């Protein structure tokens, strides 16, 4: 006879179980070690009796030698290991079968982040007093740390987690939207701006995709101020590049970008314009030069 272990995910609504799980739960005596298991009310509603017992792995395995025993697993990560050891101690161990009752879909762990953020916002004095304005410096700092991780080639997963925390934090602080609203907005934007994937538009190359993207953005900006949405708090090189790019896409005369400012400012702006014409990102170009300079200085210092 088998010992059937039915597993469930706490990130899936209770009562939503696979067909195989419902069959297993109806095949024999059902036991669990969790008196507060979220599935219990739904199993009771379905007429399935579940006994709550103190886990005794050796006794559980011995029972399964003669009868089908179904174990409704909780969050005890060591359960399968302990059951396996108990089965190996028998001369004629039962078959142990694991049946996924529900399992996480991609992105399910974001639900854990939402739950943790809810608790922190309620129970932590520091988290409770934060505002959108007070959190902005952390978001900017974390974004730069992602950039640093990409450049260094390690630590990206952790840094992206820190950025995701900031998104969840802002969504939790907000009074008029939540993280589902945030996700809904970006999903809608991605679908709208990828008609070659979600619609009937043809785009065979990355350049064609980019052309479509810019055309869709221009259509979305119709009726708005030309520079609406351009963040003025970004680094100056990036700001100048984005302003030039936005103006050119609107058909502004090229001459407007000549002889802007005075002295060093004029020279810098002209360099940004020239970088744009060459298809280069001036911010990335200067960062590359700065990092090369840093490497030279470090080599000199270590002589």
Short mmCIF file of C-alpha atoms in Angstrom, two decimals, residues 114-247:
data_model
loop_
_atom_site.label_atom_id
_atom_site.label_comp_id
_atom_site.label_asym_id
_atom_site.label_seq_id
_atom_site.Cartn_x
_atom_site.Cartn_y
_atom_site.Cartn_z
CA UNK A 114 3.21 41.63 -0.71
CA UNK A 115 2.36 39.77 2.52
CA UNK A 116 5.67 40.70 4.16
CA UNK A 117 5.27 44.33 3.10
CA UNK A 118 1.74 44.42 4.55
CA UNK A 119 3.06 43.20 7.88
CA UNK A 120 6.03 45.58 7.93
CA UNK A 121 3.81 48.53 7.10
CA UNK A 122 1.57 47.60 10.03
CA UNK A 123 4.05 46.43 12.67
CA UNK A 124 7.40 48.18 12.00
CA UNK A 125 7.64 51.80 13.26
CA UNK A 126 10.21 52.75 10.59
CA UNK A 127 8.28 51.22 7.68
CA UNK A 128 5.04 52.68 8.99
CA UNK A 129 6.25 56.29 8.85
CA UNK A 130 7.71 56.21 5.32
CA UNK A 131 6.22 58.27 2.48
CA UNK A 132 6.73 58.31 -1.27
CA UNK A 133 9.08 61.29 -0.85
CA UNK A 134 11.15 59.67 1.91
CA UNK A 135 11.58 56.48 -0.15
CA UNK A 136 12.80 58.16 -3.36
CA UNK A 137 16.50 58.29 -2.32
CA UNK A 138 16.46 54.53 -1.65
CA UNK A 139 14.92 53.79 -5.05
CA UNK A 140 17.56 55.87 -6.81
CA UNK A 141 20.34 54.26 -4.78
CA UNK A 142 19.06 50.74 -5.49
CA UNK A 143 18.80 51.48 -9.22
CA UNK A 144 22.44 52.55 -9.28
CA UNK A 145 23.38 49.39 -7.39
CA UNK A 146 21.68 47.32 -10.11
CA UNK A 147 23.79 49.14 -12.68
CA UNK A 148 26.91 48.42 -10.61
CA UNK A 149 26.01 44.73 -10.34
CA UNK A 150 25.61 44.49 -14.11
CA UNK A 151 29.00 46.12 -14.62
CA UNK A 152 30.67 43.86 -12.06
CA UNK A 153 28.99 40.71 -13.34
CA UNK A 154 27.67 39.48 -9.98
CA UNK A 155 25.06 40.27 -7.33
CA UNK A 156 22.31 41.16 -9.80
CA UNK A 157 19.63 38.92 -8.28
CA UNK A 158 19.97 40.53 -4.85
CA UNK A 159 20.03 44.05 -6.24
CA UNK A 160 16.94 43.44 -8.38
CA UNK A 161 15.23 42.17 -5.22
CA UNK A 162 16.04 45.48 -3.53
CA UNK A 163 14.48 47.38 -6.45
CA UNK A 164 11.41 45.13 -6.35
CA UNK A 165 11.09 45.92 -2.65
CA UNK A 166 10.95 49.62 -3.47
CA UNK A 167 8.15 49.01 -5.99
CA UNK A 168 6.19 46.97 -3.45
CA UNK A 169 6.87 49.59 -0.74
CA UNK A 170 5.57 52.50 -2.85
CA UNK A 171 2.51 50.46 -3.87
CA UNK A 172 1.79 49.71 -0.19
CA UNK A 173 2.23 53.35 0.86
CA UNK A 174 -0.18 54.58 -1.81
CA UNK A 175 -3.79 55.33 -0.89
CA UNK A 176 -5.29 55.26 -4.39
CA UNK A 177 -3.64 52.20 -5.95
CA UNK A 178 -1.98 48.92 -5.01
CA UNK A 179 0.59 46.59 -6.56
CA UNK A 180 -2.06 44.93 -8.74
CA UNK A 181 -2.86 48.34 -10.24
CA UNK A 182 0.86 48.90 -10.87
CA UNK A 183 1.15 45.54 -12.62
CA UNK A 184 -2.04 46.19 -14.60
CA UNK A 185 -0.66 49.47 -15.97
CA UNK A 186 2.64 48.00 -17.15
CA UNK A 187 0.98 44.88 -18.60
CA UNK A 188 -1.39 47.08 -20.58
CA UNK A 189 1.50 49.23 -21.81
CA UNK A 190 3.58 46.22 -22.87
CA UNK A 191 0.70 44.66 -24.79
CA UNK A 192 -0.16 47.98 -26.43
CA UNK A 193 3.44 48.66 -27.48
CA UNK A 194 4.07 45.13 -28.82
CA UNK A 195 1.41 44.78 -31.52
CA UNK A 196 3.79 42.48 -33.42
CA UNK A 197 3.43 40.01 -30.54
CA UNK A 198 -0.11 40.59 -29.29
CA UNK A 199 -1.65 41.97 -32.47
CA UNK A 200 -1.41 41.64 -36.25
CA UNK A 201 1.47 44.06 -36.91
CA UNK A 202 4.58 42.62 -38.55
CA UNK A 203 8.06 43.41 -37.18
CA UNK A 204 10.91 41.10 -38.17
CA UNK A 205 13.87 43.06 -36.78
CA UNK A 206 14.75 44.92 -33.60
CA UNK A 207 14.89 48.18 -35.60
CA UNK A 208 11.32 47.65 -36.83
CA UNK A 209 10.20 46.95 -33.26
CA UNK A 210 11.87 50.16 -32.08
CA UNK A 211 10.25 52.17 -34.89
CA UNK A 212 6.81 50.82 -33.97
CA UNK A 213 7.49 51.51 -30.28
CA UNK A 214 8.41 55.15 -30.91
CA UNK A 215 5.38 55.63 -33.19
CA UNK A 216 3.06 54.23 -30.52
CA UNK A 217 4.66 56.42 -27.85
CA UNK A 218 4.23 59.48 -30.07
CA UNK A 219 0.56 58.62 -30.56
CA UNK A 220 0.13 58.22 -26.79
CA UNK A 221 1.73 61.63 -26.21
CA UNK A 222 -0.60 63.36 -28.67
CA UNK A 223 -2.16 66.37 -27.02
CA UNK A 224 0.41 66.49 -24.23
CA UNK A 225 3.28 68.91 -23.71
CA UNK A 226 6.37 67.93 -25.73
CA UNK A 227 8.54 67.26 -22.69
CA UNK A 228 5.80 65.83 -20.50
CA UNK A 229 7.17 62.87 -18.55
CA UNK A 230 10.86 63.72 -19.00
CA UNK A 231 12.33 63.48 -15.47
CA UNK A 232 14.45 66.58 -14.83
CA UNK A 233 16.08 64.97 -11.80
CA UNK A 234 18.06 62.47 -13.89
CA UNK A 235 21.81 62.98 -14.53
CA UNK A 236 22.44 66.00 -16.75
CA UNK A 237 23.95 64.06 -19.66
CA UNK A 238 20.95 61.72 -19.79
CA UNK A 239 18.57 64.67 -19.43
CA UNK A 240 20.15 66.54 -22.34
CA UNK A 241 20.11 63.41 -24.49
CA UNK A 242 16.45 62.68 -23.76
CA UNK A 243 15.42 66.28 -24.44
CA UNK A 244 17.23 66.27 -27.78
CA UNK A 245 15.75 62.90 -28.70
CA UNK A 246 12.23 63.98 -27.78
CA UNK A 247 12.57 67.27 -29.67
#
